[in-house]
Amino acid sequence: MENNYLKTRFASVFDRDRKMWTQILILGFLMLFAHLSTYAQPCSPDLAMTITTYDASAETVSDAKIRVSGITNSNYKVGISPGATYTGPAFAALGVYSSLTTGFVAENLAAPTAAPGTQYTVRVFNETGTCYTDQTFYLPYVNYNYAPTYVDLEATITKSPAGDVPLGGSATLTVAVKNNGSLDATGVVFQIASAVDLTLTGNTTVAGTFVPGTGVWTIGNLAAGATVSLELIYTVNSRGIKEVTAVATAVNEIDLDSSPTPNPEVEDDEAQICITTHRDFCNGDEYTFALTSGNYAGVVWQRSTDNGATWTTITGNTANYEIATSGALIIKSVGDYKYYRDATPTACAFEGCCPIKVIPGLPPILTKPTDQVICAGQPSPLIQSTNTQTGYSATAHTTYGIPTAITGFLADQGVFNYKWYNNNGPSNNNLDSIPGNTTLTLTTKPTAAGIYNYRLISVQAGHTSCTDTTEVQFIINETPIVAATSNSPICQEDTIELAATNDAINPTINPFPAASFQWWGPSGFTSNTAIDTVMNAQSSKAGNYNVRAFYTANGLECSDTTTIAIVVNPLPDIPNAIDTTYCQQIAAKRLSVLPRTSPVSHNGTTLRWYEGPTNYTYTDLPDTTTAIGYNVGPWANTTVAAGQYKWFVTQVDALGCQSHPDTLVVTIDAKPVKPTVKDFAFCENFPTTPLTATTSTGSYALIWYGLNKTDIPGIVNPTHPAPPSTTVGTFTYWVSQYNTVSNCQSDTADFDVFIKDTPNAPTVVEPVYCLNEVAVRLRADSVITNTVSNVPNTLTWYWNGGTQSAAPIPATNLPGATWAYVTQTTLYELPAVDTISCESPQAPLKITVNPLPVASVIPVSALCIGTESQDDGMLILTRYRDSDQAAWNIGSTVGATPTFAAIPSSGIIASNLPNPTAATQDYSVRVINSFGCTIDVTVPLVAKDCTCPGGYCEPATVTKTK
């Protein structure tokens, strides 16, 4: 987080009306429009503003910024100018505050070059430009410090391609020398050496000169942080491991962690790399990985099975490898192999050394023939395998991590022999070879039902350990015979009855299981049982029904299918009953039915009546059994309670088939009850809503009488206009409802409207935080006017464009000022309304967030001379202000009671720090600014390795021993 300069001016939150003479107002506005900045006056009281400054990120980077916050009106205008007096743009030329990005009024400012800093003045105009408030402040001077400089040569060698290089292939090595220090180096010279089995065929460098005959690379000058490189191209003349080294032999400056003399184990200005050629592997092969020195003390062998992505340590003897008595590694499987040794008090470590790759040979790869199952009598299927071994693919070198393609077979690969055998099947229970079957296809196959197992073996000619085997199964089954019966013909909506059997004889050889059955027919009918029914038969369900008997044995389904015809006769049409509506207690009438306009063949010959309430029962009413027409059915009962009553009527054809019933509804309307009403309550001088009442369910409407129920006929409307809220008191309103279908009207219902008093605004407490400090909820105090519970009124917070009941927790991630607003609400208890809440005007609350220091700490490790640490580590503070103070201690956290001290101009707050005994030692620094805000910075002081820089490997060889 950047540091900030914060200064707050107390100001009023709200502008206040001013009384002026009419003539002065007219003259003032004319002058304002002519030139607002000329006639504007200082505001009284001052307008609120908070100024925050952001330091430049670096001494030479112009990115300092000034932010204005705490503005109470986003339509105010803000200007800035350098110096103690405002000389910036006039009111008319400025944009409103809301147009600023996060309130920044100035950006890309240069860092001040001397204390106390650069002076600026900010001016804030009110919304009309009639007055302004100025604030003068400093963009403070900031101290910037840097770490000491030195020379540190580091050499590395990389290889392309990165993996093994085939015999006769080429490898490109890049020798890179970097000055990892902060001081330029001069007079730099390196010596390049390579194995005798490598032929140098090319070299390229853009820095200095290289002599191929001597291997001397004269670099010359090397700037701090710069890297130069030498590209060497070698041709590989033999299999195994070849070594290339690069050693610094001269430099004018002192390189404190090395010197230009051959000592590869303890210096980082020397580098080496291995070029290896891969081996192939078949079962029984062995390779011996040995160090040329014969010294295996502390040596650890490692193996990778994912081309070096991950490595595991080799211990003991397994089928994949063996550690010989001498300490050498005997390789018995494919993979990548390498070695390392940890450092000891008398010797340096070497790691990731000279990995050798062993890749697979090319055995046959047989595909498994598809297992075959047929029904007896079917033609014999093709049983055939394929050998998919085509040699190394075009991408095999990528698979094995070899950069050069090795496509196809080698000279001793690619010829394969084949032989078929019985494989102890239930019907061929032996392992005998099958005469004449010496290809990838099995030509001799049985015809009798049974289960037969076979095996195919392939061997690479001349390399019997490269082999592959595959197996196949051949099964012969039987077929079922299906028969079907039904109850056709039937009437519509009757149930179709279906039955099927399997008449096949089960054989004794390879018997089949009980058959399953599958029906399908019209209208998507399906069934999976031998005996089934089709409910609710329709004409669409008439037609042919198919049944299939089947079983599955040994993975093969055998089946048989037959067909049976089903006839479905239609039902008569539904009669046409007439719905009727009556009022309660009127004279009863008879029910009515009219004929359908449909073909005569679909009409019935008689009617049958049934009385509800939910479904018809089979009880005929004799007096109306055959009548068709108006008022000829049973008598409707109008003496019952209001509601709907159901009757049902059907017709029956000459065959005795009865139609579906038609429903006749008799509706009895009743006098409506009063509408449901409730009391209403509103706050004084707050908006009210239209008054409502709830009608009964159905077709009902409201009739409003307002405050006078004798005001007949009233007003038909869903709601009553919103009542006034200017007078506190209780007011009674009247309403009724009527049925819009029967026009029956209810009695009137009355309800009350309450207008309640509104409270004053609450008092507030304005908090001050440091940037990113954990904030607590804002505080406001309410008065005790709650008429329900006699406790303080409920607070409502207006925050971030919304409202909430709980006090908000302000954000502290941006320095400056923000505003919150709060109201209190009085809760009233009222008869039939329960309660009503009346909210006060808003009270403003200012939140101030002070900035943090932004100083950073530069840890400087101790230097090495030879292999001795000088114990001169330092902590340097940079980007801090003169008013900042600091305290430090060892460890990853600041102590409980740090002692702060002024920061020296050099920024060095700790010196002569010892070289850590571990990899790093944490130091913690706390910086405090003039606002009392702090930051904690924990930095690791990195231990300087004065002994073993790494990068060295003991030379080794790999030879085939079996």
Tab-separated table of N, CA and C in Angstrom, residues 757-878:
chain	number	residue	atom	x	y	z
A	757	ASP	N	-46.846	9.844	15.161
A	757	ASP	CA	-45.801	10.862	15.216
A	757	ASP	C	-44.459	10.296	14.720
A	758	THR	N	-43.556	11.157	14.117
A	758	THR	CA	-42.235	10.768	13.594
A	758	THR	C	-41.132	11.303	14.512
A	759	PRO	N	-40.077	10.474	14.918
A	759	PRO	CA	-39.041	10.912	15.872
A	759	PRO	C	-37.971	11.794	15.228
A	760	ASN	N	-37.068	12.383	16.092
A	760	ASN	CA	-35.916	13.166	15.636
A	760	ASN	C	-34.745	12.248	15.294
A	761	ALA	N	-33.679	12.798	14.651
A	761	ALA	CA	-32.501	12.016	14.246
A	761	ALA	C	-31.678	11.616	15.476
A	762	PRO	N	-30.927	10.447	15.440
A	762	PRO	CA	-30.090	10.008	16.563
A	762	PRO	C	-28.757	10.763	16.591
A	763	THR	N	-27.982	10.609	17.715
A	763	THR	CA	-26.622	11.143	17.826
A	763	THR	C	-25.625	10.079	17.383
A	764	VAL	N	-24.406	10.511	16.894
A	764	VAL	CA	-23.436	9.573	16.320
A	764	VAL	C	-22.048	9.780	16.915
A	765	VAL	N	-21.165	8.762	16.753
A	765	VAL	CA	-19.751	8.810	17.155
A	765	VAL	C	-18.920	8.531	15.905
A	766	GLU	N	-17.974	9.456	15.557
A	766	GLU	CA	-17.201	9.329	14.316
A	766	GLU	C	-15.851	8.663	14.599
A	767	PRO	N	-15.545	7.473	13.976
A	767	PRO	CA	-14.316	6.727	14.261
A	767	PRO	C	-13.139	7.168	13.387
A	768	VAL	N	-11.913	6.855	13.868
A	768	VAL	CA	-10.673	7.090	13.117
A	768	VAL	C	-9.891	5.781	13.119
A	769	TYR	N	-9.430	5.325	11.923
A	769	TYR	CA	-8.703	4.058	11.779
A	769	TYR	C	-7.387	4.289	11.052
A	770	CYS	N	-6.507	3.276	11.138
A	770	CYS	CA	-5.353	3.183	10.253
A	770	CYS	C	-5.742	2.314	9.054
A	771	LEU	N	-5.035	2.523	7.945
A	771	LEU	CA	-5.307	1.770	6.726
A	771	LEU	C	-5.255	0.267	7.016
A	772	ASN	N	-6.295	-0.448	6.545
A	772	ASN	CA	-6.405	-1.901	6.682
A	772	ASN	C	-6.542	-2.364	8.126
A	773	GLU	N	-6.792	-1.444	9.063
A	773	GLU	CA	-7.054	-1.847	10.445
A	773	GLU	C	-8.408	-2.556	10.509
A	774	VAL	N	-8.510	-3.540	11.414
A	774	VAL	CA	-9.785	-4.238	11.578
A	774	VAL	C	-10.795	-3.266	12.189
A	775	ALA	N	-11.830	-2.972	11.450
A	775	ALA	CA	-12.815	-1.990	11.896
A	775	ALA	C	-13.897	-2.659	12.743
A	776	VAL	N	-14.541	-1.852	13.562
A	776	VAL	CA	-15.694	-2.307	14.344
A	776	VAL	C	-16.937	-1.610	13.800
A	777	ARG	N	-18.064	-2.025	14.268
A	777	ARG	CA	-19.310	-1.453	13.771
A	777	ARG	C	-19.439	0.016	14.181
A	778	LEU	N	-20.045	0.814	13.299
A	778	LEU	CA	-20.269	2.222	13.579
A	778	LEU	C	-21.232	2.369	14.765
A	779	ARG	N	-21.144	3.549	15.437
A	779	ARG	CA	-21.948	3.746	16.652
A	779	ARG	C	-22.855	4.958	16.494
A	780	ALA	N	-24.101	4.773	16.897
A	780	ALA	CA	-25.064	5.870	16.999
A	780	ALA	C	-25.944	5.590	18.216
A	781	ASP	N	-26.399	6.662	18.886
A	781	ASP	CA	-27.211	6.522	20.102
A	781	ASP	C	-28.633	7.009	19.831
A	782	SER	N	-29.595	6.169	20.178
A	782	SER	CA	-31.001	6.536	19.991
A	782	SER	C	-31.608	6.956	21.325
A	783	VAL	N	-32.767	7.630	21.262
A	783	VAL	CA	-33.474	8.053	22.474
A	783	VAL	C	-34.547	7.022	22.804
A	784	ILE	N	-35.017	7.049	24.055
A	784	ILE	CA	-36.039	6.092	24.476
A	784	ILE	C	-37.416	6.711	24.235
A	785	THR	N	-37.965	6.418	23.047
A	785	THR	CA	-39.339	6.874	22.755
A	785	THR	C	-40.173	5.727	22.225
A	786	ASN	N	-39.629	4.509	22.312
A	786	ASN	CA	-40.339	3.342	21.793
A	786	ASN	C	-41.551	3.049	22.661
A	787	THR	N	-42.749	3.181	22.088
A	787	THR	CA	-43.976	3.032	22.884
A	787	THR	C	-44.366	1.582	23.106
A	788	VAL	N	-43.680	0.651	22.438
A	788	VAL	CA	-44.030	-0.760	22.590
A	788	VAL	C	-43.219	-1.411	23.700
A	789	SER	N	-41.860	-1.243	23.637
A	789	SER	CA	-40.999	-1.948	24.587
A	789	SER	C	-40.305	-1.031	25.572
A	790	ASN	N	-40.468	0.307	25.433
A	790	ASN	CA	-39.807	1.279	26.322
A	790	ASN	C	-38.292	1.113	26.307
A	791	VAL	N	-37.714	0.787	25.146
A	791	VAL	CA	-36.269	0.672	24.959
A	791	VAL	C	-35.878	1.646	23.857
A	792	PRO	N	-34.542	1.875	23.649
A	792	PRO	CA	-34.126	2.812	22.594
A	792	PRO	C	-34.725	2.448	21.247
A	793	ASN	N	-34.981	3.492	20.452
A	793	ASN	CA	-35.552	3.284	19.130
A	793	ASN	C	-34.632	2.429	18.261
A	794	THR	N	-35.192	1.787	17.249
A	794	THR	CA	-34.419	0.976	16.308
A	794	THR	C	-33.651	1.885	15.337
A	795	LEU	N	-32.339	1.554	15.117
A	795	LEU	CA	-31.507	2.332	14.196
A	795	LEU	C	-31.531	1.699	12.810
A	796	THR	N	-31.526	2.541	11.772
A	796	THR	CA	-31.409	2.095	10.382
A	796	THR	C	-30.231	2.819	9.743
A	797	TRP	N	-29.306	2.037	9.168
A	797	TRP	CA	-28.078	2.600	8.585
A	797	TRP	C	-28.209	2.658	7.072
A	798	TYR	N	-27.815	3.828	6.511
A	798	TYR	CA	-27.784	4.026	5.060
A	798	TYR	C	-26.328	3.959	4.641
A	799	TRP	N	-25.991	2.906	3.897
A	799	TRP	CA	-24.573	2.579	3.703
A	799	TRP	C	-24.380	1.925	2.342
A	800	ASN	N	-23.431	2.458	1.576
A	800	ASN	CA	-23.072	1.888	0.274
A	800	ASN	C	-24.280	1.747	-0.644
A	801	GLY	N	-25.164	2.736	-0.612
A	801	GLY	CA	-26.308	2.732	-1.504
A	801	GLY	C	-27.463	1.857	-1.061
A	802	GLY	N	-27.383	1.271	0.151
A	802	GLY	CA	-28.467	0.438	0.651
A	802	GLY	C	-28.737	0.732	2.113
A	803	THR	N	-29.637	-0.043	2.723
A	803	THR	CA	-29.969	0.118	4.135
A	803	THR	C	-29.776	-1.200	4.848
A	804	GLN	N	-29.505	-1.126	6.161
A	804	GLN	CA	-29.345	-2.321	6.975
A	804	GLN	C	-29.643	-1.981	8.422
A	805	SER	N	-30.077	-2.990	9.181
A	805	SER	CA	-30.425	-2.763	10.579
A	805	SER	C	-29.196	-2.794	11.477
A	806	ALA	N	-28.227	-3.669	11.159
A	806	ALA	CA	-27.010	-3.735	11.964
A	806	ALA	C	-26.075	-2.599	11.565
A	807	ALA	N	-25.370	-2.046	12.566
A	807	ALA	CA	-24.395	-0.998	12.266
A	807	ALA	C	-23.337	-1.556	11.317
A	808	PRO	N	-23.015	-0.864	10.219
A	808	PRO	CA	-22.045	-1.403	9.262
A	808	PRO	C	-20.625	-1.354	9.801
A	809	ILE	N	-19.784	-2.206	9.245
A	809	ILE	CA	-18.348	-2.186	9.525
A	809	ILE	C	-17.683	-1.519	8.324
A	810	PRO	N	-17.077	-0.333	8.494
A	810	PRO	CA	-16.535	0.378	7.332
A	810	PRO	C	-15.293	-0.303	6.774
A	811	ALA	N	-15.062	-0.127	5.473
A	811	ALA	CA	-13.832	-0.604	4.846
A	811	ALA	C	-12.688	0.331	5.211
A	812	THR	N	-11.494	-0.245	5.402
A	812	THR	CA	-10.319	0.559	5.742
A	812	THR	C	-9.207	0.338	4.730
A	813	ASN	N	-9.565	-0.105	3.510
A	813	ASN	CA	-8.545	-0.425	2.519
A	813	ASN	C	-8.168	0.760	1.639
A	814	LEU	N	-8.698	1.948	1.910
A	814	LEU	CA	-8.348	3.132	1.136
A	814	LEU	C	-8.303	4.319	2.086
A	815	PRO	N	-7.153	5.019	2.183
A	815	PRO	CA	-7.065	6.140	3.116
A	815	PRO	C	-7.926	7.310	2.659
A	816	GLY	N	-8.428	8.055	3.625
A	816	GLY	CA	-9.271	9.204	3.329
A	816	GLY	C	-10.491	9.196	4.226
A	817	ALA	N	-11.575	9.821	3.749
A	817	ALA	CA	-12.785	9.932	4.554
A	817	ALA	C	-13.990	9.494	3.741
A	818	THR	N	-14.954	8.844	4.409
A	818	THR	CA	-16.229	8.471	3.811
A	818	THR	C	-17.345	8.821	4.795
A	819	TRP	N	-18.582	8.777	4.302
A	819	TRP	CA	-19.732	9.153	5.124
A	819	TRP	C	-20.728	8.006	5.196
A	820	ALA	N	-21.324	7.867	6.370
A	820	ALA	CA	-22.476	6.993	6.573
A	820	ALA	C	-23.609	7.847	7.146
A	821	TYR	N	-24.828	7.359	7.053
A	821	TYR	CA	-25.993	8.072	7.574
A	821	TYR	C	-26.865	7.089	8.347
A	822	VAL	N	-27.512	7.586	9.423
A	822	VAL	CA	-28.283	6.712	10.292
A	822	VAL	C	-29.565	7.427	10.737
A	823	THR	N	-30.625	6.642	10.881
A	823	THR	CA	-31.895	7.158	11.400
A	823	THR	C	-32.330	6.294	12.580
A	824	GLN	N	-33.282	6.819	13.372
A	824	GLN	CA	-33.897	5.995	14.409
A	824	GLN	C	-35.394	5.878	14.120
A	825	THR	N	-35.941	4.737	14.496
A	825	THR	CA	-37.337	4.434	14.193
A	825	THR	C	-38.098	4.127	15.480
A	826	THR	N	-39.225	4.819	15.662
A	826	THR	CA	-40.095	4.557	16.815
A	826	THR	C	-41.112	3.484	16.442
A	827	LEU	N	-41.272	2.506	17.339
A	827	LEU	CA	-42.195	1.404	17.112
A	827	LEU	C	-43.460	1.620	17.953
A	828	TYR	N	-44.616	1.738	17.285
A	828	TYR	CA	-45.891	1.941	17.970
A	828	TYR	C	-46.706	0.650	17.942
A	829	GLU	N	-47.395	0.356	19.053
A	829	GLU	CA	-48.296	-0.793	19.121
A	829	GLU	C	-49.733	-0.283	18.981
A	830	LEU	N	-50.476	-0.862	18.021
A	830	LEU	CA	-51.817	-0.371	17.710
A	830	LEU	C	-52.812	-1.525	17.695
A	831	PRO	N	-54.054	-1.290	18.083
A	831	PRO	CA	-55.073	-2.360	18.037
A	831	PRO	C	-55.297	-2.815	16.600
A	832	ALA	N	-55.277	-4.124	16.400
A	832	ALA	CA	-55.591	-4.767	15.117
A	832	ALA	C	-54.534	-4.528	14.047
A	833	VAL	N	-53.508	-3.668	14.331
A	833	VAL	CA	-52.439	-3.431	13.361
A	833	VAL	C	-51.146	-4.060	13.847
A	834	ASP	N	-51.098	-4.424	15.094
A	834	ASP	CA	-49.891	-4.892	15.773
A	834	ASP	C	-48.956	-3.721	16.027
A	835	THR	N	-48.103	-3.374	15.068
A	835	THR	CA	-47.129	-2.295	15.278
A	835	THR	C	-46.927	-1.514	13.991
A	836	ILE	N	-46.332	-0.287	14.134
A	836	ILE	CA	-45.895	0.511	12.985
A	836	ILE	C	-44.602	1.201	13.374
A	837	SER	N	-43.687	1.302	12.413
A	837	SER	CA	-42.392	1.931	12.642
A	837	SER	C	-42.329	3.250	11.900
A	838	CYS	N	-41.971	4.351	12.629
A	838	CYS	CA	-41.824	5.678	12.022
A	838	CYS	C	-40.364	6.095	12.113
A	839	GLU	N	-39.779	6.458	10.953
A	839	GLU	CA	-38.340	6.699	10.847
A	839	GLU	C	-38.033	8.196	10.870
A	840	SER	N	-36.921	8.558	11.585
A	840	SER	CA	-36.492	9.949	11.726
A	840	SER	C	-35.719	10.419	10.499
A	841	PRO	N	-35.366	11.739	10.429
A	841	PRO	CA	-34.422	12.210	9.406
A	841	PRO	C	-33.052	11.563	9.613
A	842	GLN	N	-32.161	11.634	8.591
A	842	GLN	CA	-30.842	11.004	8.645
A	842	GLN	C	-29.840	11.882	9.398
A	843	ALA	N	-28.961	11.217	10.202
A	843	ALA	CA	-27.833	11.882	10.856
A	843	ALA	C	-26.550	11.457	10.144
A	844	PRO	N	-25.683	12.407	9.686
A	844	PRO	CA	-24.445	12.041	8.988
A	844	PRO	C	-23.364	11.590	9.972
A	845	LEU	N	-22.453	10.674	9.511
A	845	LEU	CA	-21.363	10.157	10.341
A	845	LEU	C	-20.126	10.004	9.458
A	846	LYS	N	-19.017	10.640	9.841
A	846	LYS	CA	-17.786	10.633	9.044
A	846	LYS	C	-16.833	9.550	9.546
A	847	ILE	N	-16.262	8.742	8.609
A	847	ILE	CA	-15.268	7.717	8.934
A	847	ILE	C	-13.938	8.145	8.331
A	848	THR	N	-12.892	8.237	9.171
A	848	THR	CA	-11.565	8.658	8.718
A	848	THR	C	-10.619	7.463	8.745
A	849	VAL	N	-9.881	7.235	7.638
A	849	VAL	CA	-8.877	6.171	7.556
A	849	VAL	C	-7.522	6.823	7.293
A	850	ASN	N	-6.601	6.726	8.283
A	850	ASN	CA	-5.263	7.290	8.140
A	850	ASN	C	-4.360	6.332	7.377
A	851	PRO	N	-3.353	6.857	6.656
A	851	PRO	CA	-2.485	6.010	5.831
A	851	PRO	C	-1.457	5.254	6.667
A	852	LEU	N	-0.874	4.218	6.049
A	852	LEU	CA	0.234	3.461	6.627
A	852	LEU	C	1.551	3.927	6.019
A	853	PRO	N	2.663	3.692	6.699
A	853	PRO	CA	3.957	3.875	6.037
A	853	PRO	C	4.063	2.894	4.870
A	854	VAL	N	4.915	3.207	3.886
A	854	VAL	CA	5.106	2.295	2.759
A	854	VAL	C	6.561	1.922	2.577
A	855	ALA	N	7.357	2.118	3.612
A	855	ALA	CA	8.773	1.774	3.523
A	855	ALA	C	8.936	0.285	3.262
A	856	SER	N	9.999	-0.075	2.550
A	856	SER	CA	10.346	-1.474	2.333
A	856	SER	C	11.762	-1.711	2.837
A	857	VAL	N	12.082	-2.980	3.076
A	857	VAL	CA	13.362	-3.360	3.677
A	857	VAL	C	14.171	-4.144	2.655
A	858	ILE	N	15.447	-3.754	2.492
A	858	ILE	CA	16.366	-4.468	1.603
A	858	ILE	C	17.306	-5.292	2.471
A	859	PRO	N	17.181	-6.642	2.479
A	859	PRO	CA	18.142	-7.450	3.229
A	859	PRO	C	19.396	-7.667	2.389
A	860	VAL	N	20.553	-7.409	2.956
A	860	VAL	CA	21.827	-7.571	2.254
A	860	VAL	C	22.590	-8.689	2.943
A	861	SER	N	22.811	-9.801	2.226
A	861	SER	CA	23.491	-10.952	2.814
A	861	SER	C	24.952	-10.630	3.084
A	862	ALA	N	25.515	-11.369	4.019
A	862	ALA	CA	26.947	-11.251	4.309
A	862	ALA	C	27.752	-11.673	3.088
A	863	LEU	N	28.935	-11.105	2.920
A	863	LEU	CA	29.807	-11.436	1.802
A	863	LEU	C	30.747	-12.576	2.182
A	864	CYS	N	31.246	-13.278	1.158
A	864	CYS	CA	32.232	-14.342	1.356
A	864	CYS	C	33.563	-13.912	0.760
A	865	ILE	N	34.640	-14.192	1.459
A	865	ILE	CA	35.993	-14.086	0.906
A	865	ILE	C	36.566	-15.487	0.987
A	866	GLY	N	36.723	-16.112	-0.210
A	866	GLY	CA	37.075	-17.522	-0.205
A	866	GLY	C	35.895	-18.320	0.301
A	867	THR	N	36.142	-19.062	1.360
A	867	THR	CA	35.071	-19.852	1.969
A	867	THR	C	34.674	-19.308	3.328
A	868	GLU	N	35.064	-18.073	3.651
A	868	GLU	CA	34.784	-17.490	4.956
A	868	GLU	C	33.739	-16.384	4.840
A	869	SER	N	32.692	-16.449	5.667
A	869	SER	CA	31.700	-15.387	5.724
A	869	SER	C	32.254	-14.202	6.509
A	870	GLN	N	31.929	-12.961	6.056
A	870	GLN	CA	32.406	-11.758	6.732
A	870	GLN	C	31.422	-11.274	7.798
A	871	ASP	N	30.276	-11.923	7.943
A	871	ASP	CA	29.270	-11.544	8.946
A	871	ASP	C	28.991	-10.042	8.913
A	872	ASP	N	28.734	-9.528	7.717
A	872	ASP	CA	28.470	-8.102	7.556
A	872	ASP	C	27.116	-7.871	6.868
A	873	GLY	N	26.132	-8.699	7.207
A	873	GLY	CA	24.797	-8.513	6.663
A	873	GLY	C	24.171	-7.211	7.147
A	874	MET	N	23.199	-6.680	6.389
A	874	MET	CA	22.572	-5.400	6.722
A	874	MET	C	21.077	-5.447	6.411
A	875	LEU	N	20.332	-4.556	7.096
A	875	LEU	CA	18.948	-4.250	6.760
A	875	LEU	C	18.895	-2.779	6.371
A	876	ILE	N	18.494	-2.486	5.124
A	876	ILE	CA	18.450	-1.116	4.611
A	876	ILE	C	16.990	-0.752	4.359
A	877	LEU	N	16.560	0.384	4.939
A	877	LEU	CA	15.193	0.866	4.756
A	877	LEU	C	15.164	1.858	3.595
A	878	THR	N	14.160	1.746	2.747
A	878	THR	CA	14.014	2.664	1.620
A	878	THR	C	12.558	3.082	1.482
